[in-house]
PDB file of C-alpha atoms and ligand atoms in Angstrom:
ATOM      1  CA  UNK A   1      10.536  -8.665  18.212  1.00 47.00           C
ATOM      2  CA  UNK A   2       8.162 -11.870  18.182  1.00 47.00           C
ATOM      3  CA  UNK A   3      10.640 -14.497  17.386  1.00 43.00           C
ATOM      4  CA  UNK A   4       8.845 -16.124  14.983  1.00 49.00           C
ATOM      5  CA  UNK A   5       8.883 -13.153  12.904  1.00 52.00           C
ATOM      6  CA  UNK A   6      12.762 -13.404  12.812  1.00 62.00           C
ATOM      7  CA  UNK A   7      14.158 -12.869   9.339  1.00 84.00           C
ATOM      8  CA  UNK A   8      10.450 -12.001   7.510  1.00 97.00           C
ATOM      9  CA  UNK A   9      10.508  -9.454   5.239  1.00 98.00           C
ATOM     10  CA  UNK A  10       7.703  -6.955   3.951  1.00 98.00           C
ATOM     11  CA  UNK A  11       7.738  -5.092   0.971  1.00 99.00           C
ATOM     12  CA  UNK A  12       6.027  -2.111   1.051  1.00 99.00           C
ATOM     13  CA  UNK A  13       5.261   0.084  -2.280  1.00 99.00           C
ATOM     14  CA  UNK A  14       5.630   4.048  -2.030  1.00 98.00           C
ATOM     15  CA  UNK A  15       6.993   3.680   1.273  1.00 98.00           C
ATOM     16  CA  UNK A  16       9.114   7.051   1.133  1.00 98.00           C
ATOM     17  CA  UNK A  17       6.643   9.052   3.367  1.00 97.00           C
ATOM     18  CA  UNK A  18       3.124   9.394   4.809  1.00 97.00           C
ATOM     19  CA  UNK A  19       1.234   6.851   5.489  1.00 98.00           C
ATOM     20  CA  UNK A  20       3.730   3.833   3.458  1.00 98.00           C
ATOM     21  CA  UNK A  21       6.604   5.534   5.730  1.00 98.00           C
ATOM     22  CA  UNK A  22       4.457   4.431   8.844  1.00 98.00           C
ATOM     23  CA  UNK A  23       3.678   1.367   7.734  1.00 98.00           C
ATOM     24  CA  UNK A  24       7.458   0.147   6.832  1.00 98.00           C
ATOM     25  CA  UNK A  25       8.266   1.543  10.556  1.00 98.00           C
ATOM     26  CA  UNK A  26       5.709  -0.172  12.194  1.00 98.00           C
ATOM     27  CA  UNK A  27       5.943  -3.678  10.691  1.00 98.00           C
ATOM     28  CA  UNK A  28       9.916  -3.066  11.394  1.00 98.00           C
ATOM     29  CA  UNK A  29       8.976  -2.124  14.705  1.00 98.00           C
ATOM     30  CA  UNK A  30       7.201  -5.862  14.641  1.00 98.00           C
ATOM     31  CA  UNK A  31      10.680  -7.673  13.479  1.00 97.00           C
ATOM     32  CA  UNK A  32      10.166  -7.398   9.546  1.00 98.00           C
ATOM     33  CA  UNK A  33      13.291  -6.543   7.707  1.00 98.00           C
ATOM     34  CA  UNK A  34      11.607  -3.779   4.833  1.00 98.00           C
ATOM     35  CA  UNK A  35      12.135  -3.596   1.115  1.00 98.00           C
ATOM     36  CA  UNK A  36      10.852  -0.150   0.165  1.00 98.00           C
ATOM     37  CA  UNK A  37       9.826   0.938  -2.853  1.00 99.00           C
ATOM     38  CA  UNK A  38       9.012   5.001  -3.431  1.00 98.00           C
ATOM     39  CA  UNK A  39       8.956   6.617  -6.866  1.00 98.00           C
ATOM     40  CA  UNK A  40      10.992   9.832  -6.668  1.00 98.00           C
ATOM     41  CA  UNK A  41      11.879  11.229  -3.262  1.00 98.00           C
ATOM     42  CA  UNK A  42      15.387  10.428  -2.406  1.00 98.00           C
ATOM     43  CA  UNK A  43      15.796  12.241   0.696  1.00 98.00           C
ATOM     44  CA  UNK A  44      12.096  11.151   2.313  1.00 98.00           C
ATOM     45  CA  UNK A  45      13.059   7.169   1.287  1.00 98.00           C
ATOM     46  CA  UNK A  46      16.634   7.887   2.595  1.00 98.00           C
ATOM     47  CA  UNK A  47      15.059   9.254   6.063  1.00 98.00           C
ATOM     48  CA  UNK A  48      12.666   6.595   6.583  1.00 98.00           C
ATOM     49  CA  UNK A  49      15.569   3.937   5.846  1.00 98.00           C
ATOM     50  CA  UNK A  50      17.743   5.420   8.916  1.00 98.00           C
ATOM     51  CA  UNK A  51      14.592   5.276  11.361  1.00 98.00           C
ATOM     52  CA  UNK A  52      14.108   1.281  10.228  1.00 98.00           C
ATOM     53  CA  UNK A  53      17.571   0.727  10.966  1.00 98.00           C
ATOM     54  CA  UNK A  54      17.639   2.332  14.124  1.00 96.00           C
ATOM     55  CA  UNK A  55      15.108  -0.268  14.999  1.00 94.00           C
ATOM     56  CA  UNK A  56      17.749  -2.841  13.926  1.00 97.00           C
ATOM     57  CA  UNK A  57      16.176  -4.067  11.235  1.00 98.00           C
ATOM     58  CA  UNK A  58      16.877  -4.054   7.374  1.00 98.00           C
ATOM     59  CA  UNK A  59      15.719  -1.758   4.635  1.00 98.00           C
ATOM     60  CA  UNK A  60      16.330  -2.188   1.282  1.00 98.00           C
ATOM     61  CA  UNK A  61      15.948   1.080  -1.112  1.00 98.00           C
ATOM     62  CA  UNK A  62      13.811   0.034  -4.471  1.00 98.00           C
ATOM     63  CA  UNK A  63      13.009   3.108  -6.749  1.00 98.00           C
ATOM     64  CA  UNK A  64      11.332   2.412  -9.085  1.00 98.00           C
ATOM     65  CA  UNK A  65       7.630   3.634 -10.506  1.00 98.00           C
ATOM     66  CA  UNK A  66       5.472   0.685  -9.545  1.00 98.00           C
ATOM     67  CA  UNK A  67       3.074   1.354 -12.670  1.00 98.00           C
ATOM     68  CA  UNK A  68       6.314   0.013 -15.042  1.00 98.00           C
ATOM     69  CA  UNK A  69       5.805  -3.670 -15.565  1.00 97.00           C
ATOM     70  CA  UNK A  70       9.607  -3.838 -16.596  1.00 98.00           C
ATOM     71  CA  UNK A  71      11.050  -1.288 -14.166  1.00 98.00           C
ATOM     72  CA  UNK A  72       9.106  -3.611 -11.330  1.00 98.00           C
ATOM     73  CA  UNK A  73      10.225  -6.633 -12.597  1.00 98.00           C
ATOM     74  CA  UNK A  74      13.926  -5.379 -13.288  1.00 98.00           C
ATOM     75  CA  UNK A  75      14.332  -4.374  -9.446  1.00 98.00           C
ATOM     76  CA  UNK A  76      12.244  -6.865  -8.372  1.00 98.00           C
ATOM     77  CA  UNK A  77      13.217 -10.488 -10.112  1.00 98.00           C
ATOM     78  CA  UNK A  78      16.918 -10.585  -8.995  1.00 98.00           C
ATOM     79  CA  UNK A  79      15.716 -10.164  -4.769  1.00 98.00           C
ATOM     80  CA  UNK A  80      13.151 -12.794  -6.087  1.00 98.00           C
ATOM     81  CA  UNK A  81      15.898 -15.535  -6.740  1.00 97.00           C
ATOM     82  CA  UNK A  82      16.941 -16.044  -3.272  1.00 97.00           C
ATOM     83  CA  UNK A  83      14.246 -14.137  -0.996  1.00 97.00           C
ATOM     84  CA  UNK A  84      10.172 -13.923  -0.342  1.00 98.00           C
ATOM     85  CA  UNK A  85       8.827 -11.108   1.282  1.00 98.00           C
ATOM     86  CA  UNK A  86       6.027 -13.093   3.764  1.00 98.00           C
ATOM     87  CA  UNK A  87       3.717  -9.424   3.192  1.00 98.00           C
ATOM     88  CA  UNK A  88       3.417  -6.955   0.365  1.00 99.00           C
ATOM     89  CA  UNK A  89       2.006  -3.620   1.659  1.00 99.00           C
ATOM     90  CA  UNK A  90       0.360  -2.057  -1.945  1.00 99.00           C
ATOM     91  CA  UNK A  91       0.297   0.979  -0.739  1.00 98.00           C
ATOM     92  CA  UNK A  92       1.508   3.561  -3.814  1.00 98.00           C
ATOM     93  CA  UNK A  93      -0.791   5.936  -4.965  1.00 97.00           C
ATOM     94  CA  UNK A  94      -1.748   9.485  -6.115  1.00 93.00           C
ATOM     95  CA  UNK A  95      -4.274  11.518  -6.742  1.00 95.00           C
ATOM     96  CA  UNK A  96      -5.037  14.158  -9.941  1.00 96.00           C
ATOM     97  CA  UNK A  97      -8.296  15.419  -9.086  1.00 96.00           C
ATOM     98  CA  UNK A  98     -10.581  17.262 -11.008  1.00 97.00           C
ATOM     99  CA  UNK A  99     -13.973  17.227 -12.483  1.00 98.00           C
ATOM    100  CA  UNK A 100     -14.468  14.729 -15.312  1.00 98.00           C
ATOM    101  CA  UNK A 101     -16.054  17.164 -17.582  1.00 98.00           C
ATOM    102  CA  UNK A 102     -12.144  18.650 -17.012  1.00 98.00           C
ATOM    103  CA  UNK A 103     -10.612  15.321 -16.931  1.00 98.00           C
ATOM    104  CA  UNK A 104      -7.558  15.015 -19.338  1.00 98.00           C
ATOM    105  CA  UNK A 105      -6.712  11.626 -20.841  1.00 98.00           C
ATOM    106  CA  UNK A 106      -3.913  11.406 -19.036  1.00 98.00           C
ATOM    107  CA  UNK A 107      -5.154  12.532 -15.619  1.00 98.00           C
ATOM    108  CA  UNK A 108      -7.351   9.325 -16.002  1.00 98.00           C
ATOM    109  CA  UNK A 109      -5.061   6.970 -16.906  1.00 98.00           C
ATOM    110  CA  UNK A 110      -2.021   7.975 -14.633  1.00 98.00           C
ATOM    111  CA  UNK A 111      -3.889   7.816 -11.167  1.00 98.00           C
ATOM    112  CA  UNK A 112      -5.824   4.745 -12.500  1.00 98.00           C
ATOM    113  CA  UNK A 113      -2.289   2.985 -13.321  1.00 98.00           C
ATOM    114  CA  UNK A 114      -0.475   3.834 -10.583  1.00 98.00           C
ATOM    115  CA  UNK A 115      -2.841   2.060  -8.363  1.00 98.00           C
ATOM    116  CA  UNK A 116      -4.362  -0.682 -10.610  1.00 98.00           C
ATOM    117  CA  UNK A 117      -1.532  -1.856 -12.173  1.00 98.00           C
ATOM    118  CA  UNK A 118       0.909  -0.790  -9.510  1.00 98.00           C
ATOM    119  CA  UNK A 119      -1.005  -3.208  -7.950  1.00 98.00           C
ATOM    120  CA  UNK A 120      -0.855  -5.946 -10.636  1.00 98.00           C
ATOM    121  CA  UNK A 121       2.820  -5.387 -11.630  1.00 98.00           C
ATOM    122  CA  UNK A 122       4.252  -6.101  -7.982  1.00 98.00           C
ATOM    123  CA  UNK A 123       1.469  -8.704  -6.731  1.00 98.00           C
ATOM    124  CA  UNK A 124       2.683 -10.628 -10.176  1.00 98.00           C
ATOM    125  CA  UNK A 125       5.834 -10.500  -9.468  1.00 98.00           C
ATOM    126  CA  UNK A 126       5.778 -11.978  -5.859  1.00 98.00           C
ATOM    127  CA  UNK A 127       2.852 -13.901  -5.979  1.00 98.00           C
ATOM    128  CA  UNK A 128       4.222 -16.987  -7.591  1.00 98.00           C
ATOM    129  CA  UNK A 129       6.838 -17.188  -4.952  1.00 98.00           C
ATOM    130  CA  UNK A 130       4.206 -16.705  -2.069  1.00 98.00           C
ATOM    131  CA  UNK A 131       2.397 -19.638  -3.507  1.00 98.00           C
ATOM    132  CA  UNK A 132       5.343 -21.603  -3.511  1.00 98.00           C
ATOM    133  CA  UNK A 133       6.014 -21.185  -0.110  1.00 98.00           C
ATOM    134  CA  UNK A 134       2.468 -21.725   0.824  1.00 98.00           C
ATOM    135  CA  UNK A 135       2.224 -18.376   2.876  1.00 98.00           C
ATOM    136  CA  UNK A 136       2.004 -14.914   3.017  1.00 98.00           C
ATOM    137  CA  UNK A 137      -0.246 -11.843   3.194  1.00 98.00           C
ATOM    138  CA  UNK A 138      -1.211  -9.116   0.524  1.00 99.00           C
ATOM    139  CA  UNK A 139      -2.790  -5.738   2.061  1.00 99.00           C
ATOM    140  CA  UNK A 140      -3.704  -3.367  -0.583  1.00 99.00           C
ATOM    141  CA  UNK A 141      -4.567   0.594   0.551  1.00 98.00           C
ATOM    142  CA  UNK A 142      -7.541   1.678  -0.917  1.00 98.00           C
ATOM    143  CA  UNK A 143      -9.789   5.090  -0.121  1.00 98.00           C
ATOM    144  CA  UNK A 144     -12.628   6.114   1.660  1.00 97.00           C
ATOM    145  CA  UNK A 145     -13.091   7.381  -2.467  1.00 96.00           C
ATOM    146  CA  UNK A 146     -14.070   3.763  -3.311  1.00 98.00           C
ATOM    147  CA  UNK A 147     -17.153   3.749  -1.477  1.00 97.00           C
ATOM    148  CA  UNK A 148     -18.245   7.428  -1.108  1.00 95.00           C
ATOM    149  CA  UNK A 149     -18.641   9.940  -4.281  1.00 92.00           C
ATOM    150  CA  UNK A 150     -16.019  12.470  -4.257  1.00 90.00           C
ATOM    151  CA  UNK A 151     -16.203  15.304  -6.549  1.00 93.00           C
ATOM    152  CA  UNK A 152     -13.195  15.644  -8.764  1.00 96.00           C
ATOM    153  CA  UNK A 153     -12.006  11.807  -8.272  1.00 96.00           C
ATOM    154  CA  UNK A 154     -13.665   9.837 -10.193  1.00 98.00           C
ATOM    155  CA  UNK A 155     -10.249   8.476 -11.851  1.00 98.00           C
ATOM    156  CA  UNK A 156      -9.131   8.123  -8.138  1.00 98.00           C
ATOM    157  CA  UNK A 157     -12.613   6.364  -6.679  1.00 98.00           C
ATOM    158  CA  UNK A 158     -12.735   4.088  -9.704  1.00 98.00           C
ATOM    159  CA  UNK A 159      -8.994   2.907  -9.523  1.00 98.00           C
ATOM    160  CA  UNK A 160      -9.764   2.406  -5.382  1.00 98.00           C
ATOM    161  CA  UNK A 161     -12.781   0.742  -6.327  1.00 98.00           C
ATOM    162  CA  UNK A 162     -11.030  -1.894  -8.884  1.00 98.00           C
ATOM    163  CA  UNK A 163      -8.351  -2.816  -6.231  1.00 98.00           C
ATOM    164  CA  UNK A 164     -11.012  -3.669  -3.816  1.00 98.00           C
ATOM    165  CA  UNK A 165     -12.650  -5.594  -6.545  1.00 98.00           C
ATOM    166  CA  UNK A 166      -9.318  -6.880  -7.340  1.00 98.00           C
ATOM    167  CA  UNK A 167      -8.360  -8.089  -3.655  1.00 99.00           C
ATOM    168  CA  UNK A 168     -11.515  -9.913  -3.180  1.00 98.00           C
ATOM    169  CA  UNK A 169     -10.922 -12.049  -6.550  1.00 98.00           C
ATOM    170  CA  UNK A 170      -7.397 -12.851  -5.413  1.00 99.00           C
ATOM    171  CA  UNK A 171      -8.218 -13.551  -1.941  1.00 99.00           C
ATOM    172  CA  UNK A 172     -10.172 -16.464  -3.194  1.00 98.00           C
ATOM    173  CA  UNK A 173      -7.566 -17.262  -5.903  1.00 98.00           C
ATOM    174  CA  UNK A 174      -4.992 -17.894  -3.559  1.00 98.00           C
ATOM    175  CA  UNK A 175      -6.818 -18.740   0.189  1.00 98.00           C
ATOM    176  CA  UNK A 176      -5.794 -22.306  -0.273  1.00 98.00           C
ATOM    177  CA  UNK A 177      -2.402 -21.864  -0.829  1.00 98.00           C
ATOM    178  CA  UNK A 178      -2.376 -19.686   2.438  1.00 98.00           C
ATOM    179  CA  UNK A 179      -1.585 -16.437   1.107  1.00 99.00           C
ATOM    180  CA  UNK A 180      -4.588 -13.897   2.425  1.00 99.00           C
ATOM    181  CA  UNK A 181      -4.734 -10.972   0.980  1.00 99.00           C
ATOM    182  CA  UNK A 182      -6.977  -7.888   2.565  1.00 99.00           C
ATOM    183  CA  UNK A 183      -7.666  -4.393   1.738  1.00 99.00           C
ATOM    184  CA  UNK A 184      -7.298  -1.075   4.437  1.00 99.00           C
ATOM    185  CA  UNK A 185      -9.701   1.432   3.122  1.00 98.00           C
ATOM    186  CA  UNK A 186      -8.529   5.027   4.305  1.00 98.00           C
ATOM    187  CA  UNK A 187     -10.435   8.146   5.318  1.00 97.00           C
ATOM    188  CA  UNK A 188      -8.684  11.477   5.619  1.00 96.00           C
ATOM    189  CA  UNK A 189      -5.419  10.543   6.656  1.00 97.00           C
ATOM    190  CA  UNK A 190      -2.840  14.044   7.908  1.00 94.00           C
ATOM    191  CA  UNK A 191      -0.499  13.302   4.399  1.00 94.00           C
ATOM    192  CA  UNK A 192       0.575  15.573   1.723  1.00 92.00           C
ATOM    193  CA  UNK A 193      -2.123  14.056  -0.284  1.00 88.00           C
ATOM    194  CA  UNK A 194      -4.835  16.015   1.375  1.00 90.00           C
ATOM    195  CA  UNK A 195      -2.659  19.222   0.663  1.00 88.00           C
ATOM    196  CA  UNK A 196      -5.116  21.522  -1.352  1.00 86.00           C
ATOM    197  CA  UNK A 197      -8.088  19.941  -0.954  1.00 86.00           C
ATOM    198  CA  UNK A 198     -10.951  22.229   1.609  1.00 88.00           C
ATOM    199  CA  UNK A 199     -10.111  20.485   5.076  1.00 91.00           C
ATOM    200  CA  UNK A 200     -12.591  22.921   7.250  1.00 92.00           C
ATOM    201  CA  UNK A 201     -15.539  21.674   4.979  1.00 90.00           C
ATOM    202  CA  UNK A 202     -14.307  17.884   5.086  1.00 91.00           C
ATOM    203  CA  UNK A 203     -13.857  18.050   8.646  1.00 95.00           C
ATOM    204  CA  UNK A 204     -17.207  18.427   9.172  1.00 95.00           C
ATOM    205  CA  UNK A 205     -18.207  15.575   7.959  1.00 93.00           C
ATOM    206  CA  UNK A 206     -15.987  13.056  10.165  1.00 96.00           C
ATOM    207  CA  UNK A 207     -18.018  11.981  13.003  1.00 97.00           C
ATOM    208  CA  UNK A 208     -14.501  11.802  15.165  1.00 98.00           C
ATOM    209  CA  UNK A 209     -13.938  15.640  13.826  1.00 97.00           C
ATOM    210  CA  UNK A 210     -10.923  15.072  12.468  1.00 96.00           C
ATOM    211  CA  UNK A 211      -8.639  13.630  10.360  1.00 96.00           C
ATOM    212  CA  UNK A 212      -6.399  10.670  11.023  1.00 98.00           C
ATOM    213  CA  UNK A 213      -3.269   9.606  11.640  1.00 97.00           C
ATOM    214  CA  UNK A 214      -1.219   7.582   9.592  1.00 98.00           C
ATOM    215  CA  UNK A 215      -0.598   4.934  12.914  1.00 98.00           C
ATOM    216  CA  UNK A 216      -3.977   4.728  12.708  1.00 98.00           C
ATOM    217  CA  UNK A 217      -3.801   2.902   9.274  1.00 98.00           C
ATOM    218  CA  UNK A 218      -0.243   1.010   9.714  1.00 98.00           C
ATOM    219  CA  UNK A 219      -1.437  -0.697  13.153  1.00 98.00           C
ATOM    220  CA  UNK A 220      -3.962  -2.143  11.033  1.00 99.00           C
ATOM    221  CA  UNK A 221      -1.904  -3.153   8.523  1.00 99.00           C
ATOM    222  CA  UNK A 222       0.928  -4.724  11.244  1.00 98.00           C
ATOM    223  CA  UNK A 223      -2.062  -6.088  12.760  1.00 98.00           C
ATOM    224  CA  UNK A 224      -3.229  -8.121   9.201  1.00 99.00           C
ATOM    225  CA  UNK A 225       0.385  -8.960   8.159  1.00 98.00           C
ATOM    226  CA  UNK A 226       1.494 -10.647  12.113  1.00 98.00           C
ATOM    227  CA  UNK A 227       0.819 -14.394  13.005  1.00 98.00           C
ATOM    228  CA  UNK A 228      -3.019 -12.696  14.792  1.00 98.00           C
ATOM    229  CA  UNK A 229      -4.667 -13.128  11.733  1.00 98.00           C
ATOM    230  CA  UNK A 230      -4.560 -16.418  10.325  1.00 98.00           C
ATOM    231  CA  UNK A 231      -8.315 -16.673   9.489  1.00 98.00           C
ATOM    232  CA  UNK A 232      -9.033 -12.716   7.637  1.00 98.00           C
ATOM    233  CA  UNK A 233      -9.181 -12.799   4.101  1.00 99.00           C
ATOM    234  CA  UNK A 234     -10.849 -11.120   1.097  1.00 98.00           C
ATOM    235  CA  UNK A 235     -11.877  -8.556   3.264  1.00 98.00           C
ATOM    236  CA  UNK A 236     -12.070  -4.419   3.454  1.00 98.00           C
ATOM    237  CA  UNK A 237     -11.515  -2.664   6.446  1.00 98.00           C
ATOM    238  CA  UNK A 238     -12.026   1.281   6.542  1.00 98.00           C
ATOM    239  CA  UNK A 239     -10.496   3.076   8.938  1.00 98.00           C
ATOM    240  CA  UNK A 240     -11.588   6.799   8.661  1.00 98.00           C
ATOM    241  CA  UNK A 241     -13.783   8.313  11.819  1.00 98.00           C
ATOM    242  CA  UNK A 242     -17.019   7.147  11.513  1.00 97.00           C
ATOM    243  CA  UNK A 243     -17.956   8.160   7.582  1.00 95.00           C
ATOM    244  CA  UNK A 244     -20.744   6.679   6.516  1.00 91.00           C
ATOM    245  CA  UNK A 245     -21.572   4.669   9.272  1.00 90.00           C
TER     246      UNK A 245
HETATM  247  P1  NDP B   1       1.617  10.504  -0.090  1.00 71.05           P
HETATM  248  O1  NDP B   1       1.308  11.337  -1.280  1.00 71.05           O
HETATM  249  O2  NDP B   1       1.973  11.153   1.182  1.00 71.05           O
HETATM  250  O3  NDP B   1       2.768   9.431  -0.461  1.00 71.05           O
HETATM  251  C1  NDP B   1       2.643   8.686  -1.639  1.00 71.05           C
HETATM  252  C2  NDP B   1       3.756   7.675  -1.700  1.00 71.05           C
HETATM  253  O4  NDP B   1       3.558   6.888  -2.887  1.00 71.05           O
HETATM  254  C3  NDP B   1       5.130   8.282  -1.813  1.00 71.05           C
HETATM  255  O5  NDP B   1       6.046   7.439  -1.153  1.00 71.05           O
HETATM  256  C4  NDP B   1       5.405   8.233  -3.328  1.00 71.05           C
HETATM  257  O6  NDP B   1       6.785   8.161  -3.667  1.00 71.05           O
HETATM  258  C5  NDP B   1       4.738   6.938  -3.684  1.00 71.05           C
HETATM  259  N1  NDP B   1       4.374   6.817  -5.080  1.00 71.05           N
HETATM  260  C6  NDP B   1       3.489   7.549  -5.790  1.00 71.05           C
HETATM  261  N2  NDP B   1       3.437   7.100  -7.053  1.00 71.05           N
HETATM  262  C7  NDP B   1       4.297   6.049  -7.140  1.00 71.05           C
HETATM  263  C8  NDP B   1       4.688   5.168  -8.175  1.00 71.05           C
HETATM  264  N3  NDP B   1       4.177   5.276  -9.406  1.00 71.05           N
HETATM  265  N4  NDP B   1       5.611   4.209  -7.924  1.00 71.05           N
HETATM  266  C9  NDP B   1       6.143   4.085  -6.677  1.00 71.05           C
HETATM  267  N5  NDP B   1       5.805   4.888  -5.642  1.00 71.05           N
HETATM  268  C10 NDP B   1       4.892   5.863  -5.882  1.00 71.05           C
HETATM  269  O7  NDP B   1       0.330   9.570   0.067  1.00 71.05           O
HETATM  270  P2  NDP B   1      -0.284   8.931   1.396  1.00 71.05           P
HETATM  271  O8  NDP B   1       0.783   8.416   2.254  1.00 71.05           O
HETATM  272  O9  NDP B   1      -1.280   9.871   1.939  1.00 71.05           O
HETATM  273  O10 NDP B   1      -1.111   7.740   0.742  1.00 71.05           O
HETATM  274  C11 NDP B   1      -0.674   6.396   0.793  1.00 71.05           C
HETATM  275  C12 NDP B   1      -1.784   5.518   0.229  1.00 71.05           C
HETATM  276  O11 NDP B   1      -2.969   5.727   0.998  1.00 71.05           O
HETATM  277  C13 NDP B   1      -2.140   5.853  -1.213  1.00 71.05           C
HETATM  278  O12 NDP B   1      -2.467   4.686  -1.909  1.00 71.05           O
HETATM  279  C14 NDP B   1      -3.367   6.714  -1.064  1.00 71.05           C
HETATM  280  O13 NDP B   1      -4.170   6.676  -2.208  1.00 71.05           O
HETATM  281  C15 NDP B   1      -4.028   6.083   0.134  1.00 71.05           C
HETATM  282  N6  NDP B   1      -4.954   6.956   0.840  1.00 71.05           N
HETATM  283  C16 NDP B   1      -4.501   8.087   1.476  1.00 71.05           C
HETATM  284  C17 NDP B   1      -5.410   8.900   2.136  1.00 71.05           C
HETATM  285  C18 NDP B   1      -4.996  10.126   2.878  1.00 71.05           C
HETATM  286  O14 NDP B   1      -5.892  10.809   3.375  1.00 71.05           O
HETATM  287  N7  NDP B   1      -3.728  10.457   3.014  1.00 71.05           N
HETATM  288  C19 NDP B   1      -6.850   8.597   2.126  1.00 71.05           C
HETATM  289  C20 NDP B   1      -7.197   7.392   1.426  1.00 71.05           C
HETATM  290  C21 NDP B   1      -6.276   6.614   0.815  1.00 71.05           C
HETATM  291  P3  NDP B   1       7.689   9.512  -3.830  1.00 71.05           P
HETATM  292  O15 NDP B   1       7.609  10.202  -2.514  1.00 71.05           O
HETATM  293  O16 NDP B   1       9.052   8.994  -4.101  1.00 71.05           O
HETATM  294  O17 NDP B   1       7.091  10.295  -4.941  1.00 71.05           O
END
């Protein structure tokens, strides 16, 4: 552990498996003590608890659905009162893809709040703290979506899209009080959220030829949230095998 790290914490948003999981282990890994927040699986959160304290740091459960203002601030608040977490990782989200000639009402606004206001209800809560202390860093997760057209996602590419938008506004909000805030932009990452969509055909189109790993985003993330990058802010890094490039 880098000493100066000692006694940090980073909260990290739907941090029960894939890629959150890795992220909460690798910034533990780095000497953070985790909060970590995850929506519904028990046993995945429970799992990924034991493997940060086998690292000997702390992890604190928080379930709770991140696009709640009042569930957020409920669990939230009280830690507020004698804690700051230095980074917040805002890294729920979801997908319900389908055409938008298909597209229910609520398949638009359900992916669209988890990630937009996920984002807003947890960045609100902490922010004011961060400020205070005159430090810390925001990474949001975004999508490869957000800057290529996906059929079937447009919910999902516009609610990427907005918390790009989003972390550039902030990052400018809030650079003076020292708090920089950053966005990872993800390709194809090996989750459960590429189960069902046609991974021979997507392959294809990865000039590395094949999907990533979810290290591959979190050492990015570790990398934005450690004492190595005092001067990056406001910006969007993708990480997903050559796309587009
Ligand atoms: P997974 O589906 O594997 O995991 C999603 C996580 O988010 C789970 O921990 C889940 O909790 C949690 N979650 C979902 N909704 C909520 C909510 N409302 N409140 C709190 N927690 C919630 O996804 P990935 O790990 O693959 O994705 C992580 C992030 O990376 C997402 O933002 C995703 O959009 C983004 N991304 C992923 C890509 C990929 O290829 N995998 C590509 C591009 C972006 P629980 O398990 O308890 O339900």
């Amino acid at each position: 552990m880098t000493e100066n790290l000692k006694n940090r914490i980073a909260f990290v948003t739907g941090g029960s498996r894939g890629i959150g999981a890795d992220i909460a282990k690798t910034l533990a890994r780095d000497g953070f003590d985790i909060w970590l927040n995850y929506r519904s699986n028990d046993a995945e959160a429970r799992k990924t608890k034991e493997a940060i304290e086998k690292t000997g740091r702390q992890c604190l459960l928080l379930k709770f659905d991140v696009s709640n203002f009042k569930e957020t601030d409920e669990a939230v608040s009280p830690l507020l009162e004698t804690q700051t977490p230095y980074a917040v990782i805002n890294n729920a989200g979801f997908r319900r893809d389908t055409l938008l000639i298909w597209m229910k009402e609520d398949e638009w606004k359900d992916v669209i709040s988890v990630t937009l206001n996920g984002f807003f209800n947890i960045t609100k809560t902490v922010l004011p703290f961060m400020l205070r202390k005159r430090e810390g860093r925001i990474i949001n997760i975004a999508s490869a979506a957000a800057h290529f057209g996906v059929p079937g996602q447009s919910n999902y590419s516009a609610a990427k899209a907005g918390l790009i938008g989003a972390t550039k506004s902030l990052a400018v909000e809030v650079a003076k009080r020292n708090v920089l805030v950053n966005a990872v932009s993800p390709g194809f990452i090996g989750t459960e959220m590429l189960e069902g969509l046609p991974m021979e055909q997507i392959i294809k189109n990865i000039p590395l030829g094949r999907v990533g790993e979810a290290s591959d985003i979190s050492e990015l993330v570790a990398f934005l949230a450690s004492d190595k990058a005092p001067y990056i802010t406001g910006q969007v890094f993708q990480v997903n095998g050559g796309i587009g490039a």
